Coordinates of C-alpha atoms in Angstrom, one line a residue:
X398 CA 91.1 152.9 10.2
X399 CA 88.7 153.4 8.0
X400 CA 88.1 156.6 5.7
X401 CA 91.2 157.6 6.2
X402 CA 94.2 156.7 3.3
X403 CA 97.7 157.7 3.0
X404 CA 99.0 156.5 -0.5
X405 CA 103.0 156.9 -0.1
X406 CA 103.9 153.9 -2.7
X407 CA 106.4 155.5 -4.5
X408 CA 106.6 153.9 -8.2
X409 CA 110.2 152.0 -7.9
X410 CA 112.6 151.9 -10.0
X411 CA 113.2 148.9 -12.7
X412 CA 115.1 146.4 -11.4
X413 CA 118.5 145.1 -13.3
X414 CA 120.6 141.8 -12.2
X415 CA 123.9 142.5 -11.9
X416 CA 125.8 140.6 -14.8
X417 CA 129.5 140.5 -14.5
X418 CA 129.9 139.2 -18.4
X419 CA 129.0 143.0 -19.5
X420 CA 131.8 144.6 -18.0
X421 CA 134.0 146.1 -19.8
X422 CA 137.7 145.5 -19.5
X423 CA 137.7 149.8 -19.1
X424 CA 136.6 150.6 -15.9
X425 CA 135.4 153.9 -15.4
X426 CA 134.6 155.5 -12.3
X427 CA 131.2 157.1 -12.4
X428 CA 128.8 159.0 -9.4
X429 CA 126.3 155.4 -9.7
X430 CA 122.9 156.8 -9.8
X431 CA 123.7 160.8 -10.2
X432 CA 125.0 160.3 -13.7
X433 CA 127.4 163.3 -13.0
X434 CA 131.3 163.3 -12.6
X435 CA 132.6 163.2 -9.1
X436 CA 132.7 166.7 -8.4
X437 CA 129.0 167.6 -9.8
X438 CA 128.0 164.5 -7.5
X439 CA 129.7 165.4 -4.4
X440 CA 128.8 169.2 -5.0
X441 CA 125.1 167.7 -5.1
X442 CA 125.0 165.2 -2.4
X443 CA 127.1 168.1 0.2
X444 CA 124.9 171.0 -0.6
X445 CA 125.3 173.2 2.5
X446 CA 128.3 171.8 3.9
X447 CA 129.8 176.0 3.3
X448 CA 126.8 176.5 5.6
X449 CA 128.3 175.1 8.3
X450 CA 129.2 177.3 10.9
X451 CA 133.5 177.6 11.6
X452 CA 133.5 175.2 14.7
X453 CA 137.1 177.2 15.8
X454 CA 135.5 179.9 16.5
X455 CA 133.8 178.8 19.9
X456 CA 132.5 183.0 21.0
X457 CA 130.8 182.5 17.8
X458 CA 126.8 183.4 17.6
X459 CA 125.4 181.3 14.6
X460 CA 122.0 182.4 15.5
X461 CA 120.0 185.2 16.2
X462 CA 116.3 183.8 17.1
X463 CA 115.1 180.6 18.5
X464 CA 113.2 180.0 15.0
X465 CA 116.6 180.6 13.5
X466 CA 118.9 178.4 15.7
X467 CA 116.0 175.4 14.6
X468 CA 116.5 175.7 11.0
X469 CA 120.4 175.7 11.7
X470 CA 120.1 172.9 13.7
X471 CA 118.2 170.9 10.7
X472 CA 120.4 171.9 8.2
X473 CA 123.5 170.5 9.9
X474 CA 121.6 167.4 10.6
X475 CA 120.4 167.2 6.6
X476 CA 124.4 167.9 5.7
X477 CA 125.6 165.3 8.1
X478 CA 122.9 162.7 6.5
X479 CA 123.7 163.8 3.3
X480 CA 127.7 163.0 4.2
X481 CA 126.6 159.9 5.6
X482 CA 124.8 158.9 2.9
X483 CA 128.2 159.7 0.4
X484 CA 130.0 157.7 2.6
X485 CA 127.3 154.7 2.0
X486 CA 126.7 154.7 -1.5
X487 CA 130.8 155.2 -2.2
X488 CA 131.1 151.9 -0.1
X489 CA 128.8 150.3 -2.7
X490 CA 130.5 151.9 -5.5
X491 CA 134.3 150.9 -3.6
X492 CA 133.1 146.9 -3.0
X493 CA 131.2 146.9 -6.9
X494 CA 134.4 148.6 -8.2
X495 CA 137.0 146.1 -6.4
X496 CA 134.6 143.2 -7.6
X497 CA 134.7 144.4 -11.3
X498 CA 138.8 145.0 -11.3
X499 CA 139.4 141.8 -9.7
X500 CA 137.7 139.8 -12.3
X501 CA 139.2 142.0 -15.0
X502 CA 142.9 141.5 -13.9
X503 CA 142.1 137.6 -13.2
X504 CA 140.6 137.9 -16.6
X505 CA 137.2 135.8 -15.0
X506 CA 133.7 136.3 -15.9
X507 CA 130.8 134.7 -13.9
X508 CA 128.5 133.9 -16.6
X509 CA 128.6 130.2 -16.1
X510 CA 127.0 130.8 -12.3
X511 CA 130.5 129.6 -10.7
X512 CA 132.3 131.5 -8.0
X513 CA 135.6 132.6 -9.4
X514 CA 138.7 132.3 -7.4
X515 CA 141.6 133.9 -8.4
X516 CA 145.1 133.6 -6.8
X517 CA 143.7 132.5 -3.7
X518 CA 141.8 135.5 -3.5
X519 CA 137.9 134.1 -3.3
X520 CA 134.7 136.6 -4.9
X521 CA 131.5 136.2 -3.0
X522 CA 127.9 137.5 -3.2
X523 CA 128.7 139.2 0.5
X524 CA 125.3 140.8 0.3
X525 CA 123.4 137.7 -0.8
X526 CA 121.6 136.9 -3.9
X527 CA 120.9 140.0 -6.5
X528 CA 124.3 141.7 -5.5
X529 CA 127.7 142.1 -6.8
X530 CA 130.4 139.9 -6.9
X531 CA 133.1 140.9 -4.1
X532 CA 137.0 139.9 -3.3
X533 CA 137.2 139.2 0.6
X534 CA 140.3 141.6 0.7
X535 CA 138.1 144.3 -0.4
X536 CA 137.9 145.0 3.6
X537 CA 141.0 144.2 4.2
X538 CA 142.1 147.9 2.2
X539 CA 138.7 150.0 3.2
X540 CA 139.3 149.3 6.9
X541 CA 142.8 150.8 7.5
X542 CA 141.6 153.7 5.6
X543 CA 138.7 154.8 7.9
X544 CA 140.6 153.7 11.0
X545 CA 137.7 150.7 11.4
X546 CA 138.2 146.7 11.6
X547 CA 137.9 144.7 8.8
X548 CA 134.9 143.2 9.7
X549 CA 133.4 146.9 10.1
X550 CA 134.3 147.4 6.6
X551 CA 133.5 144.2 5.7
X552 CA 129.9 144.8 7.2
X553 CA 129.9 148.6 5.9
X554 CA 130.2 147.3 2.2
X555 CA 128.0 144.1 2.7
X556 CA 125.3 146.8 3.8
X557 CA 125.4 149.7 1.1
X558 CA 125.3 146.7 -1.6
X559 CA 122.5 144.8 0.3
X560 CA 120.5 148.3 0.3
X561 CA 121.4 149.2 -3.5
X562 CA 121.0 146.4 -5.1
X563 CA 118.2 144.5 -2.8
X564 CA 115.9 146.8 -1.7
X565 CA 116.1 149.5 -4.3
X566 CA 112.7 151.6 -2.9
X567 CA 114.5 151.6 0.5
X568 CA 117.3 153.0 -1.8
X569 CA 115.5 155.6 -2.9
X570 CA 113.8 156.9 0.3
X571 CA 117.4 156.9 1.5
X572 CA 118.8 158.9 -1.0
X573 CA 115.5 161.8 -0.8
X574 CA 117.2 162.1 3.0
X575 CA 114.5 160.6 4.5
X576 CA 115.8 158.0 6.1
X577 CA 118.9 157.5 8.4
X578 CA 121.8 155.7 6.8
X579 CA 122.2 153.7 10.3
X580 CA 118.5 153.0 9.8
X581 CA 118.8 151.4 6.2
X582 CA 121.6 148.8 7.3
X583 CA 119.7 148.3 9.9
X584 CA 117.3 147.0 7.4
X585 CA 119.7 145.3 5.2
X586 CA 120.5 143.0 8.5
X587 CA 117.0 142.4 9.3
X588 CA 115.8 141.3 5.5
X589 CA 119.5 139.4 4.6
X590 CA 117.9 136.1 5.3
X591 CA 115.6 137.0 1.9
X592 CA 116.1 135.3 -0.9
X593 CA 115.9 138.0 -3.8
X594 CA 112.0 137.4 -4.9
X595 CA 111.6 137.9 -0.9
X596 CA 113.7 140.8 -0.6
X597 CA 111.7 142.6 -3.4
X598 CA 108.1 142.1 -1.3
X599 CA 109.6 143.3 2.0
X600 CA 110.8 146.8 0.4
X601 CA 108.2 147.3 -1.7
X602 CA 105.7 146.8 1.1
X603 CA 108.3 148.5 4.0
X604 CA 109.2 151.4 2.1
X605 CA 106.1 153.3 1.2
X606 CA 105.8 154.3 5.0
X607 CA 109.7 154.2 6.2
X608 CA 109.9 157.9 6.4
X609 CA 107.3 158.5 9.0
X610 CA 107.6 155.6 11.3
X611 CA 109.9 155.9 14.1
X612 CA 113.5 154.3 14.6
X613 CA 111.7 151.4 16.8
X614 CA 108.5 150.9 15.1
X615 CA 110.5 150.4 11.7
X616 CA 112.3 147.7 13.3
X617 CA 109.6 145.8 14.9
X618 CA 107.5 146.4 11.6
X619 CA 110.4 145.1 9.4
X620 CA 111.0 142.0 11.7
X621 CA 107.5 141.1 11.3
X622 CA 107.3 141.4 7.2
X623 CA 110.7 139.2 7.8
X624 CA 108.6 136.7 10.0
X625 CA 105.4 136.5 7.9
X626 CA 108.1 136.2 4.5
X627 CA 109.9 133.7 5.7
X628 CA 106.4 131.5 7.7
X629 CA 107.9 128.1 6.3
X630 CA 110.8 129.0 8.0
X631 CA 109.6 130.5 11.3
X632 CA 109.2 127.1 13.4
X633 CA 112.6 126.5 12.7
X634 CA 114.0 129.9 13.4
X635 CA 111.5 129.9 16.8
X636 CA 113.2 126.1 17.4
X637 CA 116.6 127.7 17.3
X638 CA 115.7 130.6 19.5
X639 CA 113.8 128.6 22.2
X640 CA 117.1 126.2 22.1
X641 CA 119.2 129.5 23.5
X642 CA 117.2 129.3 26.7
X643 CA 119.2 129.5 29.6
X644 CA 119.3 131.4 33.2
X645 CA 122.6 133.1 34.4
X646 CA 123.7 133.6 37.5
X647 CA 126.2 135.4 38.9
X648 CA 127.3 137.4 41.6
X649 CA 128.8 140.9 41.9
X650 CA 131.7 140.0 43.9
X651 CA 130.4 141.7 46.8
X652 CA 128.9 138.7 48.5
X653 CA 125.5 141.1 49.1
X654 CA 123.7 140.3 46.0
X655 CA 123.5 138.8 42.8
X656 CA 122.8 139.5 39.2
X657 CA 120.4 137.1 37.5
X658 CA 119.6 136.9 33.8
X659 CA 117.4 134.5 32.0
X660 CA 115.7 134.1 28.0
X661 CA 112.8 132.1 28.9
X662 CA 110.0 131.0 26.4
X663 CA 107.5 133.7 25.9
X664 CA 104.7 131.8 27.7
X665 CA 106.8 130.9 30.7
X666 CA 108.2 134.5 31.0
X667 CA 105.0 135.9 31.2
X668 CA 103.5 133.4 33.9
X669 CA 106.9 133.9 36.2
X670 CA 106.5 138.3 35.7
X671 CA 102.7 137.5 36.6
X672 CA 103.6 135.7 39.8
X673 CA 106.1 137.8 41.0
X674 CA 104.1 140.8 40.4
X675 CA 101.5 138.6 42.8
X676 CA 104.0 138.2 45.7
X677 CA 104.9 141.3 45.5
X678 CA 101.7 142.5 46.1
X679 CA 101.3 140.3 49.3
X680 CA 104.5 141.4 50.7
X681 CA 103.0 144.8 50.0
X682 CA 99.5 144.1 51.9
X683 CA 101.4 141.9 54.8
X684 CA 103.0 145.7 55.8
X685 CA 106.8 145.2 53.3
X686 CA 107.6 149.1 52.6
X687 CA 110.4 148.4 50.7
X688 CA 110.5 149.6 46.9
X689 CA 108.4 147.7 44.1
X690 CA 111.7 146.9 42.5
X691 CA 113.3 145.7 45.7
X692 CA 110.0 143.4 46.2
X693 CA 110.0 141.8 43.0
X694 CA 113.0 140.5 43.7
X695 CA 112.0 139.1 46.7
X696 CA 109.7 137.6 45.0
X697 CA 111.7 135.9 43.0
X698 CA 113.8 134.6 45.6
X699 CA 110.5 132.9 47.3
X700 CA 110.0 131.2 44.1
X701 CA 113.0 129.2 45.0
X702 CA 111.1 127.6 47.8
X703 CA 108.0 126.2 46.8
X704 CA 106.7 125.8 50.3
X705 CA 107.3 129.3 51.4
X706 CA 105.8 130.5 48.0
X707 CA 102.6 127.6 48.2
X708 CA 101.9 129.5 52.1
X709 CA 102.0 133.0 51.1
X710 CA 99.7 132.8 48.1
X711 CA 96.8 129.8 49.8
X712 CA 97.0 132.7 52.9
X713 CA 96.1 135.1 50.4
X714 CA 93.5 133.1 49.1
X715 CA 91.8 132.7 52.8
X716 CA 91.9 136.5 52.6
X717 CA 94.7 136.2 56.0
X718 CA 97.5 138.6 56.0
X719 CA 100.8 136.4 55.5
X720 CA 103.1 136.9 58.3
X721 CA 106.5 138.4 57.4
X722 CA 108.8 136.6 59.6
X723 CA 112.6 137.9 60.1
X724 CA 115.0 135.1 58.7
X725 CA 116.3 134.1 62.3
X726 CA 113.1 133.3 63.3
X727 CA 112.2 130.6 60.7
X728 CA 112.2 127.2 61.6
X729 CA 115.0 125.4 59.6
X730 CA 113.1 121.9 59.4
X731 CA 109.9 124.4 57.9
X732 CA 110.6 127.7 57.5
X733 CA 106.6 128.3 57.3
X734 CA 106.0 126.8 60.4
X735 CA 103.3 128.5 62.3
X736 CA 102.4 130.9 60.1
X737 CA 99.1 131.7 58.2
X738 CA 98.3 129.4 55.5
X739 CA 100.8 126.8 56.7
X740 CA 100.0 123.7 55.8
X741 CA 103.3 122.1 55.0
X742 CA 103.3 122.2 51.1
X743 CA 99.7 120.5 51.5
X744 CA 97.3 122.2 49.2
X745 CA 94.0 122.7 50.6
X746 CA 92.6 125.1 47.6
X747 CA 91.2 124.7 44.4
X748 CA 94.4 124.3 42.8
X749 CA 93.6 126.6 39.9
X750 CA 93.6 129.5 42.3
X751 CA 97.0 128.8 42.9
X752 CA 97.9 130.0 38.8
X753 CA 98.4 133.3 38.9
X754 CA 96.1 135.9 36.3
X755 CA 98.5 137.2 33.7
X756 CA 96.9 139.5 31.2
X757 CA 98.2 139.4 27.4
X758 CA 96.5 141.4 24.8
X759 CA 96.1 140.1 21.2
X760 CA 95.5 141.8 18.4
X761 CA 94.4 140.1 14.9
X762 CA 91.9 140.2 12.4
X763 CA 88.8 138.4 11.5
X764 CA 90.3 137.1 8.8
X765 CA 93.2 135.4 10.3
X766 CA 91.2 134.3 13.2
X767 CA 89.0 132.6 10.1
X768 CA 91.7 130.9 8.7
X769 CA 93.5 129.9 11.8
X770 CA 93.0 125.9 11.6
X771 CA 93.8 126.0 7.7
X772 CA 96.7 128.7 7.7
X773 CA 99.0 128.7 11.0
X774 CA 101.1 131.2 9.2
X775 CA 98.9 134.6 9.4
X776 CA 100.3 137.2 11.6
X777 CA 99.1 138.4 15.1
X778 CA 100.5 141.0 17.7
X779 CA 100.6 140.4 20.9
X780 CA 101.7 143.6 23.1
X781 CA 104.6 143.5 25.2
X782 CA 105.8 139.9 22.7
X783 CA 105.4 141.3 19.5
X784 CA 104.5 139.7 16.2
X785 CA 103.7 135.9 16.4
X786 CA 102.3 133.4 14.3
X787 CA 98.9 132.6 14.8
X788 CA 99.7 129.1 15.4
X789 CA 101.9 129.6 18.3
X790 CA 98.6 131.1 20.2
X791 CA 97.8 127.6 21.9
X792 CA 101.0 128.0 24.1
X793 CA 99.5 131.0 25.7
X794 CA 95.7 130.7 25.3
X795 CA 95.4 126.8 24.8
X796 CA 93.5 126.4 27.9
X797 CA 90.6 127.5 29.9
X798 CA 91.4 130.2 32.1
X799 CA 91.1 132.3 28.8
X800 CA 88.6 136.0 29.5
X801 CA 87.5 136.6 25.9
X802 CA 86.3 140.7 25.6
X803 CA 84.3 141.8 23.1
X804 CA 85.7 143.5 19.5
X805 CA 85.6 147.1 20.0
X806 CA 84.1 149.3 17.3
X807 CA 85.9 152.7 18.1
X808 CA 83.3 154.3 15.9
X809 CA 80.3 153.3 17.4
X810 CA 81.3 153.4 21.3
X811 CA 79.0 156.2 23.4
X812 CA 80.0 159.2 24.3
X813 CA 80.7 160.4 27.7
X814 CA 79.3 163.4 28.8
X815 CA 81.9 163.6 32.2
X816 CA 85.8 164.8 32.1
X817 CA 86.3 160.7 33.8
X818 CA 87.1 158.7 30.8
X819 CA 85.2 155.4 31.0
X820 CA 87.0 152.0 30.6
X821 CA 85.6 151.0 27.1
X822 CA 86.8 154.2 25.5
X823 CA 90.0 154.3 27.6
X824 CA 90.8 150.4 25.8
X825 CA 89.2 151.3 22.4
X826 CA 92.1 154.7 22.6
X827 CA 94.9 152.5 23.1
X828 CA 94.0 149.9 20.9
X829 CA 93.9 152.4 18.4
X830 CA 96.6 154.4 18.9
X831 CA 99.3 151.7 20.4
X832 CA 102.3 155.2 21.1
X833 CA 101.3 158.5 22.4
X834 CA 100.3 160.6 19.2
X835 CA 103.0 163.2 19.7
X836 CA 105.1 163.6 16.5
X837 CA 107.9 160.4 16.1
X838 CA 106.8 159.4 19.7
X839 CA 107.9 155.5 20.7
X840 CA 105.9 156.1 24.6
X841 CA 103.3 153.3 24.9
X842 CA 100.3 154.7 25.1
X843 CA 99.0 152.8 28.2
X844 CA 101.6 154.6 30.3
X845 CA 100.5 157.9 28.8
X846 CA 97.9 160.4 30.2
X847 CA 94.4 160.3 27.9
X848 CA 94.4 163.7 26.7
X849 CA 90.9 165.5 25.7
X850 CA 92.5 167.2 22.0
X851 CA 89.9 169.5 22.5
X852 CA 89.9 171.2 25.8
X853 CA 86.9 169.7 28.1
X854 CA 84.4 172.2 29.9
X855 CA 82.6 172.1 32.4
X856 CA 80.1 174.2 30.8
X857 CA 80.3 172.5 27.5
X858 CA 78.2 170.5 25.0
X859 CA 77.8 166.9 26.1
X860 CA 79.8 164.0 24.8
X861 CA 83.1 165.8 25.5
X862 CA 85.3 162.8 26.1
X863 CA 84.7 160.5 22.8
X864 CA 87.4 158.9 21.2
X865 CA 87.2 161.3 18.7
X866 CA 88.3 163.7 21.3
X867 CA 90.9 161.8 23.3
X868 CA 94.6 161.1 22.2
X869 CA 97.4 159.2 24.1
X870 CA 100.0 161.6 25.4
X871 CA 103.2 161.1 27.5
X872 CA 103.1 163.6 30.4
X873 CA 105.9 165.8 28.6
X874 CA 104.2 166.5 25.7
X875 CA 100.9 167.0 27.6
X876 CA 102.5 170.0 29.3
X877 CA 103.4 171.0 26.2
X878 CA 100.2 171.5 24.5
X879 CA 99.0 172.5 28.0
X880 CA 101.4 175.4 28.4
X881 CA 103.8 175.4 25.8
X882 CA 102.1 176.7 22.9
X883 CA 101.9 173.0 20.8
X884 CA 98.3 173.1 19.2
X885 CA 96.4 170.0 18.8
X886 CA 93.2 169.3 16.2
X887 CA 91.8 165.8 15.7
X888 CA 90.3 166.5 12.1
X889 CA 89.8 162.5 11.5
X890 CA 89.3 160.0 15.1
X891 CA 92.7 158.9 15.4
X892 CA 94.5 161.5 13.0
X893 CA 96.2 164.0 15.2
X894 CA 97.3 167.6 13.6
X895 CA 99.9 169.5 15.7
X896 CA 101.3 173.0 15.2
X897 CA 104.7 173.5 16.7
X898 CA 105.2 177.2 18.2
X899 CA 107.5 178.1 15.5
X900 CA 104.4 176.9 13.1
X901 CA 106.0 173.5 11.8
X902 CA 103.4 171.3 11.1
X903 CA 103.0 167.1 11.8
X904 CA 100.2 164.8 11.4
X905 CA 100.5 161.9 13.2
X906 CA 98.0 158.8 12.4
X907 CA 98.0 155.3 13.7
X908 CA 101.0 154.3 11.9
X909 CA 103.3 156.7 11.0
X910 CA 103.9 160.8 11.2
X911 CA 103.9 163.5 7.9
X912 CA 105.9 166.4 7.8
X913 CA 103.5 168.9 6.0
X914 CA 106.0 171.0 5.0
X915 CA 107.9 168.4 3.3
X916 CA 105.8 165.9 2.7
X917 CA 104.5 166.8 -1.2
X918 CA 102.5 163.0 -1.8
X919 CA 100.2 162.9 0.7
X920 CA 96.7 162.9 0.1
X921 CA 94.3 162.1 3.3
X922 CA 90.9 162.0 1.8
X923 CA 88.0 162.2 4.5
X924 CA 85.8 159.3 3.0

């Protein structure tokens, strides 16, 4: 939004291509980035580890106060990432190490671009272009030695290099233990498609605002840069997926039911949840009690007989209640025979009433939406899909039953003066604030309650509920603030401020969420 800025580009470090013809025939084993010996860098890295508490000892109190047993339970968690991370960058250092040593005893160098092999032992760029040269039986020593496969190690090693050498701000957020070590190679699998140019845009643009985005969001925001980095290649990749389509089924081996699974094309999947969602509604108004869940799947079955399916919905249509007919009562020549809006597969409606009404939000710019018929490549979001190119739009809007809603200016919408929160500012919250504003929450925010940040009265000023004054909230953090002691200011629409009982303090905006009392760069001015 608007007015508000959060400038967390850290300045990266210079970049250096790894160049096997500078070794040196000496290899010397050094802590990497720490410039310290080994002891100095684990010492560093493992600051705290005499902290922890002697786990024998299970009568043991290792806290006196709440507040206390909080700061405990932080510190253990920054000592285990710090091990973790150890653990990581040593796998980089191991799978450099082995590279270097290999050549050096093969007596190879890799000036000339070629891939050395030496006594059948083959060096590969396992982490793709920008990393280290490494010997494939590399894994085969680090696996026995953490009790892992040696494609675990293999991965392990491919990782830490990928994250060292390719995305070096990533690197660096890692290291200031901010970032999960499980979260970087998480990374490093998403982005290894990259070629190295590529690989330098997604973490410079991905790791400004890695610390404060969730586990999930990171993902789906990383998979997106991926997607919009590599448009040329997206048709193909989307090709490739739409050629894994396929419907399983199988049964449970009780003879009572069966499990079905299916990866359907995007459009297709939301048309066949739409019209299920449809029948089961009808099952509903004909008098079915049975769970939602339980009539979905109903549902489903009827959509294996077209007939049955074509009665149900035209009786609907005529605004009759379908008749729900026990199974040994059907007629086996037509099993709607008789019924309500039988007509024997006949249709006698406007056949575009028979579609079913499947609502898909999508969110993109003016400027895409400008550029659309010149550049097919710019990025959309469509919730509940994800990101998608803005060429691939016809397959789920190319038609005419298409309900275009205006662009909602969150700024400029009215006021209410009643506790009810209207429509238009319900939308315009949860466009704006996609997850409920709690700290690091993943909840989508249209299954959250609307919460007024500032308590509404009765007896109050008018224009209470505003969406300057409403904030998404899952039901458990609503109690919270409620009765909990959490406190809640809104200084900016759409910038939450929370106080934690034991006074920690988190701003959450529309994209990511600040610790305050860690967070030293941030700068949020107010125009």
């Amino acid at each position: 939004m608007s007015g508000v800025q959060v400038p967390l580009r850290p300045r990266l470090p210079t970049r250096s291509k790894y160049r096997t013809e500078q070794l040196s025939p000496v290899v010397n084993v050094s802590a990497g980035a720490y410039d310290c010996s080994m002891e100095q860098f684990a010492g560093t890295l493992l600051d705290g580890v005499d902290q922890v508490p002697d786990l024998r000892r299970t009568d043991a109190v290792w806290a006196d106060t709440a507040a206390e047993a909080l700061d405990g339970i932080v510190r253990m968690r920054s000592v285990k990432r710090r091990a973790a991370l150890a653990e990581f960058q040593l796998a980089a250092e191991y799978a450099e190490l082995a590279g270097r040593e290999a050549m050096i005893r093969g007596g190879a160098r890799d000036a000339s671009g070629v891939v050395p092999v030496m006594h059948g032992e083959r060096l590969s760029r396992i982490a793709g272009e920008g990393t280290p040269l490494v010997p494939e039986f590399a894994a085969l020593e680090l696996g026995p030695r953490l009790r892992i496969s040696d494609t675990a190690a293999w991965a392990l090693m491919r990782d830490a290099l990928a994250v060292k050498f390719r995305l070096a701000g990533l690197w660096q957020v890692l290291k200031n233990d901010r970032l999960e070590v499980w979260q970087a190679r998480q990374l490093a699998e998403i982005s290894k498609s990259l070629d190295a140019e590529q690989a330098e845009e997604f973490d410079a643009r991905l790791a400004p605002y890695a610390a404060g985005m969730t586990p999930t969001r990171l993902e789906t925001h990383a998979r997106a840069l991926v997607r919009q980095l590599k448009a040329d290649e997206a048709t193909d990749d989307r090709a490739r997926a739409r050629a894994r389509r396929h419907v399983t089924v199988a049964g449970d081996g009780d003879g009572h039911t069966t499990n079905v699974a299916a990866t359907l094309d995007s459009a297709d999947a939301v048309t066949l949840d739409a019209q299920v969602a449809r029948l089961a509604d009808i099952f509903k108004a004909a008098g079915d009690t049975d769970s939602i869940d339980v009539r979905r799947a109903k549902a489903l079955g009827v959509l294996g007989s077209p007939a049955r399916a074509l009665q149900l919905i035209q009786a609907s249509l005529l605004d009759e209640t379908p008749a729900l007919v026990d199974e040994g009562d059907l007629d086996l020549d037509c099993p709607a025979f008789g019924q309500r809006g039988h007509t024997c597969g006949v249709i006698t409606v406007d056949p575009e009433r028979l579609l079913p009404r499947a609502e898909v939000r999508v969110h993109l710019s003016d400027q895409t939406l400008q550029r659309c018929d010149t550049d097919p490549t710019g990025l959309v979001r469509a919730e509940q899909l994800g990101p998608l190119l803005v060429g691939w739009l016809t397959e789920l809007l190319g038609h005419h039953r298409v309900s275009l809603r205006p662009v909602l200016t969150v700024d400029s919408l009215r006021p209410s003066d009643h506790y009810e929160v209207p429509d238009h500012l319900r939308e315009a919250v949860h466009v704006r604030n996609p997850v409920s504003v709690f700290p690091f929450s993943k909840k989508n925010s249209r299954a959250c309650d609307l919460d007024h940040t500032r308590a509404y009265s009765r007896n109050g000023p008018p224009g209470q509920t505003s969406t300057g004054n409403l904030g998404p909230l899952d039901r458990k953090a609503h109690r919270a603030k409620t009765h909990g002691g959490w406190i809640l200011e809104q200084p900016i629409p759409g910038c939450y401020l929370w106080t934690s009982p034991l006074k920690n303090r988190y701003l959450v905006t529309q994209s990511c969420t600040l610790v305050l009392d860690q967070e030293d760069f941030c700068q949020i001015p107010l125009e």
